Structure formats: structure tokens, C-alpha cells
DNA sequence: CCCGCGCCACATTGA
DNA sequence: GTGGCGCGGG
């Protein structure tokens, strides 16, 4: 290890191994290098056993990279410390110790889809109206409880005002019971149950305090309260915790991330040493200027001074497009040009606020013949055909999983309809049976026809169970493919869609093959675990020469030579849903900051005068974040302001910079100052509650506004009829 | 009693 | 673009 490669602050962090440490690491400040050296220093110079070190990262990809770097430096026979994400860590702990409070070790993990279907069922049972209380909103609130370590028994109903949160609090205990009946945990449970486990079992907690004597937590600014409790519990004997983070990069508030953890840490861990890494090694001065200019407008932040010795580099390119197609074209053509000039696709990324924005880009890239990879969006393991097959595997392992069972009982169609299943479910409720047991007694419950089909289904599942015991997971999968008739049904369809589904199933087969070591027991379960816990980012292959497309959230922790960020419009970035809350608006700024600081050399930003989103056209204003960038570090290009709407395909690097196009470009609608309901106005609606105007058209009598409501989403309303109250 | 079609409302970010 | 639902045919 050559400590000459470290600056004084990094070196100080590396040498500080005993007692609490907070490493405030600005973007691109050599954080990973410092962390890796620190672990190596602990193992090699301090003689600390790797087993005694626990490092928690944000993604599996980051964990893998850190493990590789540590092992790479240690040479032959080196053992790696335990490096994983919060969720994988908790899953591993729970698999070992979960046999308490009614769960077995074969519990499954429910993803968002499963959660939603379970929450709907609970809402029906609790007689909560799905119209007035969208299941998604209820689920979000329940998730919020779990992120704050509020168990159902902790919640004081009379302390909550009437509203969605109160309803969620009513549904919450039903939902937890239902999860337990299904022998299932959701994502948030993984964390919450682990904390509960350690709180109720002091001995076990002591055991792990002894085991993990040195703990490191990366991306600390994005931890929630439950995760914070976990860190406290795991370190209460030794306080050897090093947290690494940057408040400017906190972008998961909506998922329960709690910036205050940064403040609490210094109180809860007395004597914390704080070290700031402020020298940026990644980006040009220009890029840092722009990023700093945006994030500096936030009131709630620790002042820091990120600086670099790097040269100022190219100015930021700002392209103002006619519409989203023109925007995509300009960005993709520019990238094409960079590649022609010798850039590698590996070193370029296109970032956007919402997944839906990728589609237009993909069309353009295909057209230009550029190979690309979309990270995120519909995940592989969430595709219908994959989830169907996985549901079979899940039920085979865990017969209590009624959510999966209901999914497959008539997939592919085999004559077991909703009516029969409903009857059996009702029967199960009365007799305290799980759904599979109910199906076994179908003859007592439904008519002879359906009963026979159900009996066949149950017999098939029993055979699968036998196969699972006797043979490998690969054989089992083959068996499921064939005996369920799933493949045959798809082959018969003979459509393009069916073909692509078959391809996906093929891919699933290879994935299982790769994963499963034939003789190892329990490997099917491990495979299923990974299917719920891998992030899409974990599959980003940065060695294949492929352009990466992803959201601003996903890009955290990555870096590229050149970065393009599209959709800089008020309403998209910052997103409409953030306009009514200052905290959320500030998070959008940080999101922008994270995006900018991914770039080493080049940054391109863009927006569009008109944009189609989900069928309707929006004319958002250029983003305030663009206006915050100092003009001297930016070059503007614009499409020729077109007279006809259809001319957006014409060559369009027409008007170069200058002029006073900056804040109010041609083609934008006139500023709304007159009759009220300007973009950004907060309003109240009798049914949808509070929202923000994000778009406006027409005037006076027939004025229509698009309002973004929390929970209800975007609504287009006629002002004359909607009874909107301006707040 | 099951199935498939067509209609409808829905759509931020994700381990 | 997708999933949920209601209806009429088998």
C-alpha cells in the first residue's frame, strides 16, 4: 500500500480505526480509495481479522467492486471482510435466526407488486375504500412506518389526524398479519425485523457486536431511521463505526432516508472525529462550478468547499429542443459524434428523471446503430412471464405464499376461475387454512368440474415438490416449464410478444443454471433471494462498450467521461411532485447535483419546448436549475424556432448561443401573470386534496389546468368546473 | 362457471 | 404502454 497516493485528509481517515468517525466525502473526492485503503490498513497493519470487519454499501455492485479491490491488494489467500448492502446483510442474518415469532427460514421476500396485491386484499378485509384511499398511497405510508421503526403496536391511532396516514395505520396490522400468514417479508421488513430481532435478543446482539468489531457504512446520508438503529445496535459495545456520506447527495428522502441521521450521529456517538474530503479528482472546474451553483441554493446543507486542481475544460452544452424527439435526436447525434472522434461508449451516459423518458432515446439510438443498455425501468425479474415461473418456484418452497399461489393457480389458464378461488379463499378464512390446504379440499367447496381441475393442479404441485427434494433446481425449472404447459401456451400464441417472452424464459433458465451448483442444498432459495435483491444497476456491464441509459437516482456512485442529462424543465426536473414542498424541491436540486458530478470531462444538458407525456402535450418552462448555471460556463444551442409543428426533424443546430434566449426562449408560452393559476400555484381540490399547477392552457372561461396531486397524480381540470381553491 | 375481449383509468424516483 | 374490470358467448 502506497500512502503517497493519498492526500492528508484521506490518510487521516485511513489511520483512524478506533472510535466513531464521520467522513464527509464530496462528490469525486476519492472516497472509495480512502475506504479501500482503510480496510487494507486495518487488516495488514493493525492485524484485524477480516471477519471482524463489516462494510455496508448501497448497491451489490458497489459491494462487489470494493471486495475485488480489497482482495486484489491482499494477494493470494486473502480473505475478504463481510461487504454487503443493508438488505442482503439483514436477509442473511434473518435466514439464520428467523425461527421466532411464527416465521420459518423459508420465508419469501415480497416485491412491490406482491406487496400491492396483499395490501389490496387487506384493505378489502378492513373495509377501506380503494377509491378514496389508493392502495399505493396506503402502502407508501406503511413503508414510512417501517422506515421509522414503528411497529404496528407502536402506533397511536388517536395521535394521527384524519387522512391517508391514519387509514394506513388501520391497515398496517392487517398487512403485517397477512405477511406472516404467507411466511413472507417485504423489503422494509428485512430491516425492521432485524432491528426487532436484536432489540429483543440481547445475547444475539452481543454476539454480533463481538463478531463485527469494525463497521463501515457508505452513503450514510441515504439511511433511514431503522437502518440507523441497526448501526447503533451492532456497534453499542465498541462504537467503532465509520460513516461515509455527503449531505448534498441525499436523494432518497421519499424512501425514508433521514438526513438528520448525520446530525444525530455526532450526538449518539460522542467523540466522533469528522474528516472532510473536499478535493475533487474527477470533474473539470466548469462542471463543478455548475453543480455547485445549483446545490448552493439549498438552505438545508452543510457549507462545504469542493475544489479541484483539474483544468476548466469544455463549457457545458445546453441544447434547447423543439420537442422530446428533437431533444433525443440532438443528444444521440452528439454522442455519435463523440464516438466518431474516439470516445468509448463505456464512458458515456444519458441520464433522465423518469424511466418513461428512455423510450424516445432508444428509438434514436437504434436508428443510429448505437448499442445501449437501459438500466432500470421494468426489471427483468418483474416481467410477467418471469414472475409467473418464479411464483411456481416460490410456492414449491413456501406453500404458505398465497400471493404467488393465486397468481399461478390459473396461469396458464386451466379452468380454475375467480369464482372458485374466491370460494376457497373464504373457506380458508373460516377454517384457518392456507390456500394450498384449501385447494386440497376443493371437492368439499366447489362443483365437480372445477374441483377436478383443482385436484390436477394440486397433484402437479405435489410432484414439483418431490422433484425439488430429489433433483437440482435446473431440473425443477425444466419440469415447471413443461408440466405447467407454460411454454406450450406461449409457443401456440406465435406472436412477437410471445417470442420475446420465450426468450426471457430462456434467459431465466441460463441464470438458474449459472447460479445453481448442482449438489448444493438450498440453492434454489438463494437464487430466489437474489431475484428480489439484485438491483438493475448490479447488472451494468461496464466492459462491453455499451452506452448506459438510466435515471438520475440510479447513477449515484458511478462516473463517466461524458454525461448527457435530458428533460431540464420545471415539472420534470424539478419534478412536478416536488413543487409544493420545499424539502422535496431541495432534493431535486441534489439530484441534479448528483447528475452533474458524475461527469469527468463533458456535460450536456437539454430540454424541450413541447413534450408529450402519457399522451398529452406539456409546455414546461426551462428548468430553474439551468438558469442557476453561470452563463460563462455554458454554451447554448437551440433548434430553429419552427413555424410548423412538423418541422422538428429538419437540421437544427441553427441558432448558436448569445442573444437573450436564456431564460425566456422563443416558442415558450407567455408567462402566466394575469388570471391566476400560474404554473406553481398551490391549489386545493374537494376530492384530490392539495396539489400544484404544473401546466395551463386556454384563458378565462375555458381555461384548463394540469394539477399534480399527491396520491392522485396529474389531473387535467377545467377551472370553471373544478372548484379549485387557491392556497 | 370460465374465458376472452374491449374498455377504462393509470403512470416519479427503487433495495 | 399496462393492469384491472365488466360483459356477453361458450
XYZ file of C-alpha atoms (C1' of nucleotides) in Angstrom:
752
model
C 0.000 0.000 0.000
C 1.462 3.298 -1.066
C 0.235 6.040 1.191
C 1.741 8.607 -1.167
C -1.352 8.121 -3.246
C -3.429 9.702 -0.509
C -3.945 13.322 0.460
C -3.614 14.324 4.118
C -7.332 14.043 4.870
C -7.638 10.673 3.195
C -4.597 9.500 5.107
C -6.086 10.686 8.368
C -9.250 8.751 7.613
C -7.282 5.635 6.760
C -5.376 5.773 10.049
C -8.395 6.450 12.206
C -9.595 2.955 13.006
C -10.726 3.135 16.650
C -13.828 5.030 17.707
C -16.546 6.783 15.725
C -15.563 8.532 12.525
C -17.575 10.605 10.131
C -16.122 11.010 6.700
C -17.776 13.816 4.797
C -16.853 12.963 1.254
C -17.807 15.338 -1.530
C -18.537 14.010 -4.987
C -15.457 12.594 -6.687
C -13.210 13.166 -3.668
C -11.578 9.743 -3.699
C -13.918 8.239 -1.166
C -13.748 4.674 -2.419
C -9.985 4.841 -2.490
C -9.894 6.056 1.101
C -12.319 3.367 2.253
C -10.453 0.591 0.487
C -7.095 1.698 1.865
C -8.620 1.958 5.292
C -9.828 -1.639 5.223
C -6.448 -2.805 3.949
C -4.690 -0.814 6.641
C -6.854 -2.426 9.302
C -6.151 -5.918 8.065
C -2.498 -5.652 7.140
C -1.065 -3.059 9.511
C -3.342 -3.419 12.503
C -3.753 -7.170 12.293
C -7.512 -7.028 12.465
C -9.153 -10.196 11.197
C -11.216 -9.613 8.051
C -14.108 -11.448 9.726
C -14.296 -8.667 12.285
C -14.937 -6.020 9.672
C -18.353 -5.245 8.233
C -18.773 -2.816 5.360
C -22.226 -1.787 4.212
C -22.646 -0.296 0.759
C -25.626 0.969 -1.159
C -25.703 -1.495 -4.034
C -24.457 -5.009 -4.629
C -22.366 -3.628 -7.447
C -20.519 -1.296 -5.100
C -20.054 -4.162 -2.648
C -18.614 -6.379 -5.350
C -16.213 -3.719 -6.542
C -14.975 -2.975 -3.066
C -14.472 -6.662 -2.339
C -12.488 -7.019 -5.541
C -10.302 -4.061 -4.786
C -9.535 -5.264 -1.278
C -8.831 -8.824 -2.375
C -6.784 -7.594 -5.312
C -4.454 -5.763 -2.938
C -4.146 -8.627 -0.483
C -2.795 -11.218 -2.865
C -3.068 -14.983 -2.660
C -5.156 -16.479 0.097
C -6.509 -13.159 1.292
C -9.880 -13.270 2.994
C -12.369 -10.520 2.418
C -14.335 -8.799 5.140
C -18.111 -9.025 5.053
C -19.176 -6.438 2.491
C -22.815 -6.187 1.519
C -25.863 -3.972 1.285
C -28.166 -3.390 4.229
C -30.791 -5.599 2.682
C -28.501 -8.543 1.907
C -26.944 -8.302 5.349
C -30.331 -8.378 7.036
C -31.556 -11.181 4.839
C -28.552 -13.284 5.747
C -28.993 -12.618 9.441
C -32.698 -13.374 9.291
C -32.247 -16.595 7.359
C -30.053 -17.757 10.216
C -32.148 -16.526 13.105
C -35.654 -16.057 11.835
C -37.226 -19.009 13.555
C -39.011 -16.830 16.001
C -42.443 -15.259 16.051
C -44.130 -17.539 13.590
C -41.887 -17.364 10.554
C -39.827 -20.184 9.141
C -36.481 -19.931 7.407
C -38.117 -20.464 4.058
C -39.877 -17.116 4.106
C -40.102 -15.344 0.764
C -39.481 -11.688 0.065
C -42.331 -9.757 -1.469
C -41.553 -7.171 -4.088
C -43.624 -4.089 -4.809
C -46.159 -5.961 -6.926
C -46.705 -8.631 -4.290
C -46.998 -6.005 -1.585
C -49.621 -4.133 -3.520
C -51.751 -7.180 -4.114
C -51.530 -8.084 -0.436
C -52.358 -4.579 0.712
C -55.413 -4.555 -1.548
C -56.616 -7.762 -0.003
C -56.111 -6.304 3.484
C -57.971 -3.145 2.548
C -60.932 -5.221 1.471
C -60.805 -7.107 4.767
C -60.557 -3.862 6.725
C -63.287 -2.319 4.554
C -61.197 0.598 3.407
C -62.444 2.185 0.219
C -59.848 1.891 -2.557
C -61.343 4.832 -4.409
C -60.772 7.299 -1.625
C -57.549 5.687 -0.428
C -55.324 4.492 -3.256
C -53.592 1.254 -2.212
C -50.265 2.665 -3.381
C -50.564 5.612 -1.033
C -51.541 3.356 1.844
C -48.573 1.144 1.105
C -46.262 4.147 0.997
C -47.392 5.192 4.444
C -46.964 1.684 5.801
C -43.496 1.681 4.337
C -42.942 5.007 6.061
C -43.858 3.471 9.415
C -41.394 0.667 8.847
C -38.633 3.034 7.790
C -39.108 4.879 11.073
C -39.083 1.658 13.061
C -42.704 1.983 14.079
C -44.095 -1.485 14.650
C -47.888 -1.815 14.459
C -48.072 -1.865 18.252
C -46.115 1.402 18.487
C -48.620 3.423 16.546
C -51.019 5.625 18.433
C -54.084 5.960 16.296
C -55.559 8.904 18.179
C -52.378 10.885 17.644
C -52.891 10.831 13.884
C -55.060 13.373 12.081
C -57.766 12.032 9.787
C -56.314 11.170 6.405
C -54.359 8.662 4.387
C -51.819 8.087 7.096
C -54.455 7.223 9.649
C -56.112 4.799 7.254
C -52.727 3.268 6.573
C -52.260 2.839 10.303
C -55.539 0.915 10.373
C -54.497 -1.352 7.522
C -50.939 -1.825 8.810
C -51.616 -4.541 11.439
C -53.770 -6.484 8.962
C -50.995 -6.250 6.445
C -48.349 -7.469 8.884
C -50.539 -10.402 9.871
C -51.140 -11.270 6.258
C -47.412 -11.212 5.580
C -46.829 -13.558 8.459
C -49.572 -15.917 7.298
C -47.854 -16.047 3.939
C -44.493 -16.578 5.602
C -43.351 -13.515 3.724
C -41.397 -10.350 4.448
C -41.411 -7.204 2.381
C -38.295 -5.121 1.682
C -38.805 -2.886 4.663
C -39.381 -5.881 6.935
C -35.894 -7.132 6.213
C -34.542 -4.107 8.056
C -37.286 -3.740 10.616
C -37.300 -7.391 11.635
C -33.542 -7.464 12.025
C -33.694 -4.490 14.350
C -36.530 -6.124 16.225
C -34.513 -9.319 16.457
C -31.557 -7.523 18.023
C -33.718 -5.439 20.324
C -35.442 -8.496 21.734
C -32.451 -10.786 21.786
C -29.603 -9.080 23.608
C -27.385 -12.130 23.542
C -27.558 -12.361 19.803
C -26.881 -8.659 19.570
C -23.813 -9.058 21.792
C -22.663 -11.922 19.657
C -22.684 -9.771 16.537
C -21.083 -6.848 18.359
C -18.243 -9.190 19.049
C -18.222 -10.509 15.539
C -18.329 -7.143 13.735
C -15.907 -5.032 15.739
C -15.376 -2.524 12.962
C -18.273 -1.222 10.939
C -18.278 0.997 7.895
C -21.391 2.491 6.345
C -21.232 4.073 2.927
C -23.841 6.525 1.560
C -24.844 7.268 5.114
C -26.914 10.282 4.049
C -29.404 7.888 2.498
C -30.016 5.686 5.522
C -33.373 5.714 7.259
C -34.084 5.586 10.966
C -34.427 1.807 11.051
C -31.036 1.413 9.418
C -29.623 3.884 11.894
C -30.993 1.804 14.774
C -29.347 -1.228 13.274
C -25.987 0.507 13.171
C -26.415 1.602 16.764
C -27.308 -1.906 17.891
C -24.465 -3.550 16.055
C -21.907 -1.146 17.496
C -23.109 -0.442 21.005
C -20.243 -2.364 22.594
C -17.445 -0.724 20.671
C -18.634 2.385 18.779
C -16.165 1.571 16.055
C -18.302 2.959 13.307
C -17.154 4.884 10.313
C -19.948 6.550 8.373
C -19.257 7.994 4.966
C -21.571 10.394 3.256
C -22.361 13.702 1.651
C -25.494 15.604 2.557
C -25.555 17.157 -0.916
C -26.068 13.714 -2.398
C -29.028 12.655 -0.313
C -31.693 11.652 -2.835
C -33.828 9.049 -1.107
C -35.908 11.130 1.267
C -39.032 9.681 -0.329
C -37.868 6.226 0.634
C -37.406 7.192 4.254
C -33.825 8.427 4.129
C -33.300 10.759 7.017
C -30.679 13.486 6.685
C -30.899 14.035 10.403
C -29.033 10.797 10.938
C -25.961 12.844 10.050
C -26.724 15.248 12.882
C -27.724 12.572 15.390
C -24.581 10.626 14.770
C -22.306 13.152 16.447
C -24.604 13.183 19.484
C -25.153 9.452 19.750
C -21.525 8.648 19.166
C -19.663 11.062 21.449
C -16.155 11.934 20.444
C -16.805 11.492 16.750
C -13.953 12.630 14.578
C -15.118 14.477 11.492
C -12.926 14.488 8.417
C -13.864 16.310 5.235
C -12.682 15.278 1.814
C -13.086 18.372 -0.308
C -10.649 17.969 -3.140
C -12.369 16.663 -6.221
C -10.294 14.482 -8.531
C -12.988 13.672 -11.005
C -14.513 16.625 -12.797
C -13.452 19.753 -14.595
C -13.698 23.117 -12.871
C -16.540 24.024 -15.192
C -18.632 21.049 -14.193
C -18.010 21.690 -10.502
C -18.968 25.334 -10.917
C -22.279 24.395 -12.456
C -23.036 21.671 -9.914
C -22.111 23.942 -7.031
C -24.203 26.795 -8.377
C -27.298 24.612 -8.320
C -26.875 22.962 -4.958
C -25.700 26.093 -3.193
C -29.241 27.434 -3.415
C -30.346 24.852 -0.898
C -30.892 26.270 2.578
C -30.573 22.987 4.427
C -26.978 21.944 3.846
C -23.623 21.931 5.460
C -21.432 24.504 3.785
C -18.521 22.870 2.086
C -15.976 23.843 -0.439
C -15.449 21.334 -3.186
C -12.442 22.320 -5.276
C -10.245 20.797 -7.931
C -6.850 21.166 -9.487
C -8.302 19.952 -12.783
C -8.440 22.374 -15.671
C -11.620 24.212 -16.539
C -12.331 22.035 -19.573
C -15.107 22.329 -22.124
C -18.098 24.548 -21.466
C -21.365 22.863 -20.667
C -23.500 22.371 -23.724
C -27.129 23.367 -23.364
C -29.458 22.288 -26.134
C -32.969 23.675 -26.239
C -35.072 21.406 -28.383
C -38.353 21.733 -30.158
C -39.875 18.611 -28.661
C -38.739 15.399 -26.996
C -37.937 13.765 -30.335
C -35.738 16.645 -31.406
C -34.085 16.519 -27.993
C -33.332 12.819 -28.258
C -32.047 13.268 -31.765
C -29.683 16.056 -30.788
C -28.313 14.171 -27.786
C -27.864 10.913 -29.649
C -26.261 12.584 -32.647
C -23.864 14.389 -30.360
C -22.907 11.138 -28.698
C -22.495 9.522 -32.082
C -20.124 12.324 -32.971
C -18.108 11.884 -29.762
C -17.715 8.223 -30.547
C -16.562 9.024 -34.077
C -13.990 11.318 -32.501
C -12.640 8.410 -30.489
C -14.666 8.350 -27.283
C -15.691 4.977 -25.935
C -19.364 4.266 -25.362
C -18.428 2.856 -21.954
C -17.513 6.318 -20.832
C -20.779 7.977 -21.778
C -24.152 8.003 -20.052
C -27.545 9.539 -20.686
C -29.476 10.417 -17.546
C -33.083 11.405 -17.036
C -35.568 11.995 -14.246
C -38.184 9.366 -15.094
C -37.857 5.957 -16.705
C -40.515 6.764 -19.279
C -38.095 9.202 -20.912
C -35.869 6.418 -22.162
C -38.183 5.281 -24.940
C -37.572 8.193 -27.318
C -33.837 7.876 -26.782
C -33.934 4.189 -27.569
C -35.661 4.852 -30.884
C -32.977 7.326 -31.876
C -30.115 5.094 -30.763
C -31.451 2.144 -32.700
C -31.758 4.401 -35.705
C -28.117 5.451 -35.392
C -26.972 1.910 -34.690
C -25.542 2.753 -31.273
C -25.538 -0.135 -28.801
C -27.035 0.853 -25.490
C -28.245 -0.614 -22.227
C -31.189 0.739 -20.271
C -30.673 0.335 -16.535
C -33.865 0.186 -14.508
C -37.407 0.538 -15.647
C -39.223 -2.746 -15.810
C -36.839 -5.100 -14.083
C -36.124 -8.479 -15.541
C -37.475 -10.343 -12.547
C -40.639 -8.246 -12.571
C -41.641 -9.244 -16.077
C -44.887 -11.141 -16.210
C -43.554 -14.421 -17.570
C -40.590 -14.422 -15.189
C -42.730 -13.677 -12.162
C -45.169 -16.394 -13.178
C -42.473 -19.039 -13.279
C -40.768 -17.713 -10.152
C -44.133 -17.887 -8.411
C -44.238 -21.616 -9.042
C -40.799 -21.968 -7.517
C -41.758 -19.801 -4.573
C -44.863 -21.829 -3.784
C -42.921 -25.061 -4.074
C -40.518 -23.801 -1.412
C -43.076 -21.993 0.689
C -46.623 -23.361 0.406
C -47.909 -20.528 2.583
C -47.221 -17.946 -0.114
C -50.806 -17.309 -1.183
C -49.975 -14.236 -3.251
C -47.805 -16.314 -5.570
C -50.211 -19.220 -5.452
C -53.131 -17.090 -6.564
C -51.015 -15.806 -9.390
C -50.298 -19.256 -10.811
C -53.350 -21.305 -9.942
C -54.867 -20.418 -13.292
C -51.727 -19.418 -15.220
C -51.637 -20.668 -17.894
C -55.418 -20.938 -17.997
C -56.548 -24.327 -16.820
C -60.187 -23.767 -15.949
C -59.843 -22.607 -12.368
C -61.652 -19.310 -12.358
C -62.048 -16.436 -9.997
C -65.330 -17.697 -8.558
C -63.825 -20.993 -7.435
C -60.770 -19.345 -5.960
C -62.905 -16.826 -4.095
C -64.988 -19.606 -2.579
C -61.914 -21.500 -1.497
C -60.350 -18.376 -0.024
C -63.486 -17.753 2.004
C -63.396 -21.358 3.203
C -59.739 -20.963 4.185
C -60.589 -17.864 6.174
C -63.200 -19.738 8.199
C -61.109 -22.834 8.813
C -57.720 -21.164 9.267
C -56.113 -22.990 6.420
C -53.575 -21.738 3.961
C -54.716 -21.504 0.384
C -52.971 -24.667 -0.755
C -54.637 -26.662 2.010
C -57.946 -25.171 0.949
C -57.309 -26.229 -2.643
C -56.721 -29.772 -1.424
C -60.242 -29.791 -0.052
C -61.779 -28.278 -3.176
C -64.185 -31.213 -3.535
C -65.964 -30.047 -0.384
C -66.240 -26.482 -1.593
C -66.803 -26.138 -5.337
C -68.601 -28.058 -8.062
C -67.297 -31.274 -9.563
C -65.916 -29.684 -12.737
C -63.610 -27.097 -11.159
C -62.815 -29.498 -8.302
C -61.351 -31.970 -10.730
C -59.167 -29.330 -12.348
C -58.019 -28.109 -8.974
C -57.153 -31.659 -7.945
C -54.996 -31.955 -11.049
C -53.270 -28.709 -10.215
C -52.587 -29.778 -6.629
C -51.247 -33.121 -7.820
C -48.915 -31.293 -10.170
C -47.647 -29.053 -7.382
C -47.042 -32.111 -5.199
C -44.985 -33.690 -7.946
C -42.965 -30.492 -8.256
C -42.346 -30.623 -4.575
C -40.973 -34.111 -4.936
C -38.740 -33.055 -7.810
C -37.445 -30.177 -5.715
C -36.432 -32.616 -2.988
C -34.823 -35.131 -5.325
C -33.158 -33.127 -8.052
C -31.454 -29.882 -8.870
C -33.117 -26.527 -9.319
C -32.358 -26.680 -13.023
C -34.305 -29.918 -13.365
C -37.122 -28.446 -11.353
C -37.274 -25.421 -13.599
C -37.337 -27.620 -16.691
C -40.151 -29.597 -15.120
C -42.129 -26.431 -14.347
C -41.635 -25.102 -17.876
C -43.038 -28.285 -19.374
C -45.597 -29.731 -16.989
C -47.422 -26.459 -16.409
C -47.849 -26.066 -20.143
C -46.432 -22.563 -19.881
C -44.008 -22.940 -22.766
C -46.565 -24.654 -24.951
C -49.104 -21.932 -24.327
C -46.607 -19.263 -25.384
C -45.468 -21.217 -28.423
C -49.060 -21.571 -29.537
C -49.616 -17.821 -29.384
C -46.952 -17.352 -32.020
C -46.827 -13.565 -31.698
C -43.814 -11.288 -31.486
C -44.645 -10.649 -27.856
C -44.831 -14.353 -27.045
C -41.483 -14.860 -28.742
C -39.810 -12.248 -26.610
C -41.358 -13.801 -23.509
C -39.921 -17.155 -24.517
C -36.531 -15.543 -24.922
C -36.787 -14.106 -21.445
C -37.628 -17.512 -20.037
C -34.575 -18.863 -21.797
C -32.537 -16.209 -20.080
C -34.061 -17.206 -16.765
C -33.026 -20.776 -17.437
C -29.409 -19.772 -18.034
C -29.467 -17.615 -14.939
C -30.569 -20.548 -12.780
C -28.057 -22.806 -14.471
C -25.281 -20.370 -13.753
C -26.326 -19.780 -10.217
C -27.007 -23.278 -9.046
C -24.246 -25.567 -8.052
C -25.947 -28.924 -8.636
C -25.154 -30.576 -5.312
C -25.771 -27.641 -3.065
C -28.889 -27.796 -0.969
C -30.953 -24.699 -0.541
C -29.536 -23.121 -3.625
C -32.947 -22.618 -5.169
C -33.896 -20.477 -2.221
C -30.717 -18.473 -2.565
C -31.492 -17.955 -6.199
C -34.938 -16.656 -5.361
C -33.402 -14.312 -2.806
C -31.122 -12.782 -5.377
C -34.007 -12.269 -7.766
C -35.622 -9.901 -5.310
C -32.498 -8.194 -4.040
C -30.418 -7.551 -7.132
C -30.720 -4.038 -8.421
C -30.646 -3.419 -12.105
C -27.516 -1.414 -11.645
C -25.826 -4.579 -10.450
C -26.134 -5.864 -13.995
C -24.475 -2.839 -15.556
C -21.665 -4.244 -17.565
C -19.089 -1.521 -17.990
C -16.718 -3.507 -20.122
C -18.780 -4.216 -23.196
C -18.657 -0.879 -24.974
C -22.296 -0.080 -24.407
C -23.906 3.287 -23.826
C -25.717 3.409 -20.479
C -29.153 4.981 -20.036
C -30.520 5.397 -16.540
C -32.334 7.647 -14.119
C -30.580 10.236 -12.009
C -31.272 8.095 -8.957
C -29.618 5.054 -10.435
C -26.444 6.864 -11.477
C -25.373 7.521 -7.901
C -21.880 6.238 -7.272
C -20.933 5.982 -10.949
C -18.781 8.203 -13.120
C -18.355 8.777 -16.849
C -16.207 10.959 -19.110
C -19.283 12.423 -20.739
C -22.768 12.777 -19.357
C -25.955 13.994 -21.014
C -28.937 14.876 -18.877
C -32.226 15.439 -20.646
C -35.533 16.974 -19.651
C -34.424 20.103 -17.807
C -37.886 21.589 -17.416
C -39.790 22.832 -14.420
C -42.219 19.988 -13.897
C -39.857 17.235 -14.938
C -36.573 18.239 -13.320
C -37.513 19.552 -10.785
C -40.366 17.089 -10.941
C -43.913 18.391 -10.616
C -44.471 16.424 -7.446
C -41.744 18.387 -5.680
C -43.074 21.859 -6.401
C -45.337 22.008 -3.372
C -42.726 21.143 -0.787
C -39.510 22.958 -0.137
C -37.798 19.841 1.204
C -38.663 17.899 -1.879
C -37.637 20.727 -4.153
C -34.234 20.815 -2.482
C -33.925 17.101 -3.059
C -34.441 17.723 -6.775
C -31.512 20.132 -6.667
C -29.385 17.468 -5.063
C -30.497 15.034 -7.735
C -29.300 17.488 -10.329
C -26.041 17.905 -8.399
C -25.510 14.142 -8.333
C -26.100 14.006 -12.093
C -23.666 16.833 -12.890
C -20.898 15.438 -10.720
C -20.972 12.056 -12.494
C -19.187 13.719 -15.421
C -15.412 13.853 -15.678
C -14.915 15.931 -18.806
C -18.092 16.779 -20.639
C -21.597 17.647 -19.684
C -24.556 18.213 -21.956
C -27.972 19.289 -20.711
C -31.161 19.688 -22.685
C -34.841 20.424 -22.574
C -37.777 20.723 -24.949
C -40.310 23.435 -25.673
C -43.042 20.864 -26.078
C -43.147 17.380 -24.697
C -45.619 14.540 -24.886
C -46.029 12.723 -21.612
C -48.510 9.865 -21.369
C -50.436 11.061 -24.337
C -50.836 14.761 -23.635
C -48.559 17.607 -24.591
C -46.872 19.768 -21.986
C -45.131 23.075 -22.452
C -42.936 23.267 -19.425
C -40.619 26.202 -18.809
C -36.851 25.679 -18.859
C -35.674 24.371 -15.531
C -34.653 26.817 -12.817
C -31.616 24.604 -12.433
C -30.435 25.627 -15.890
C -30.921 29.261 -15.008
C -28.738 28.742 -11.930
C -25.742 27.709 -14.012
C -23.359 30.630 -14.536
C -23.666 31.717 -18.150
C -19.938 31.924 -18.693
C -19.510 28.156 -18.320
C -22.295 27.250 -20.726
C -22.858 27.298 -24.484
C -26.380 27.280 -25.749
C -27.660 25.711 -28.901
C -31.221 25.678 -29.984
C -33.380 24.124 -32.600
C -34.519 26.630 -35.177
C -37.745 28.004 -33.741
C -40.113 26.331 -36.108
C -43.202 27.821 -37.636
C -44.789 24.478 -38.405
C -45.121 21.853 -35.779
C -43.920 19.050 -38.028
C -40.578 20.559 -38.965
C -38.744 19.289 -35.930
C -36.822 16.726 -37.955
C -35.077 19.372 -40.045
C -31.393 20.061 -39.413
C -31.449 22.155 -36.352
C -28.207 23.320 -34.884
C -29.350 26.656 -36.179
C -29.100 29.456 -33.671
C -25.839 29.483 -31.808
C -25.801 30.897 -28.310
C -25.782 34.561 -27.434
C -28.937 36.613 -27.583
C -31.354 36.782 -24.740
C -32.847 33.393 -25.300
C -31.601 32.262 -21.941
C -34.426 32.466 -19.537
C -37.359 33.005 -21.843
C -36.654 31.297 -25.138
C -38.767 31.804 -28.226
C -41.616 29.381 -28.540
C -42.358 29.312 -24.848
C -45.841 30.350 -23.843
C -46.152 33.823 -22.368
C -45.543 33.979 -18.643
C -48.685 33.429 -16.641
C -49.248 36.530 -14.612
C -52.807 37.507 -15.342
C -55.800 35.435 -14.298
C -54.182 33.262 -11.660
C -53.451 29.539 -11.711
C -49.930 30.247 -12.912
C -47.617 27.260 -13.003
C -46.509 26.610 -9.454
C -49.721 27.812 -7.796
C -50.828 25.638 -4.910
C -54.469 24.642 -5.000
C -56.989 22.595 -3.080
C -59.434 20.239 -4.766
C -62.502 18.818 -2.980
C -61.682 15.234 -3.958
C -57.955 15.106 -4.700
C -56.779 17.328 -1.883
C -53.819 19.638 -2.274
C -51.825 19.919 -5.463
C -49.731 22.162 -7.646
C -50.494 23.631 -11.055
C -47.939 22.261 -13.498
C -49.417 23.384 -16.792
C -52.072 25.735 -18.062
C -53.870 26.292 -21.334
C -56.697 28.424 -22.658
C -57.827 31.547 -20.872
C -60.665 32.984 -18.817
C -63.852 30.931 -19.156
C -62.397 27.824 -20.749
C -59.056 27.754 -19.009
C -57.769 24.267 -18.279
C -55.018 23.473 -15.843
C -52.994 20.366 -15.193
C -52.574 19.863 -11.481
C -50.295 17.380 -9.797
C -51.911 15.908 -6.680
C -50.132 13.925 -4.045
C -51.514 10.420 -4.257
C -53.760 11.087 -7.226
C -51.112 12.156 -9.743
C -51.688 14.542 -12.637
C -55.204 15.673 -13.437
C -56.394 17.953 -16.193
C -59.166 20.159 -14.875
C -61.408 22.849 -16.288
C -61.086 25.818 -13.964
C -64.725 26.757 -14.444
C -65.992 23.445 -13.096
C -63.334 22.067 -10.787
C -63.971 24.164 -7.666
C -60.302 24.764 -7.132
C -59.273 26.844 -4.174
C -56.023 28.758 -4.437
C -53.969 28.362 -1.279
C -68.762 -21.227 -14.272
C -64.814 -19.924 -17.232
C -62.772 -17.186 -20.911
C -61.541 -13.537 -23.784
C -62.427 -9.255 -25.454
C -62.717 -4.439 -25.139
C -62.918 -0.660 -22.257
C -61.066 2.069 -18.760
C -58.006 4.591 -15.643
C -53.377 4.830 -14.536
C -48.316 6.353 -14.873
C -41.528 9.675 -10.228
C -37.571 8.178 -8.203
C -36.229 1.889 -6.158
C -33.460 -2.040 -2.447
C -47.828 1.333 -22.778
C -50.143 -1.761 -18.664
C -53.279 -3.988 -15.414
C -57.945 -4.346 -13.600
C -62.719 -4.997 -14.535
C -67.332 -5.921 -16.673
C -69.792 -8.071 -20.078
C -71.516 -11.495 -23.313
C -70.521 -16.000 -25.536
C -69.464 -20.759 -24.925
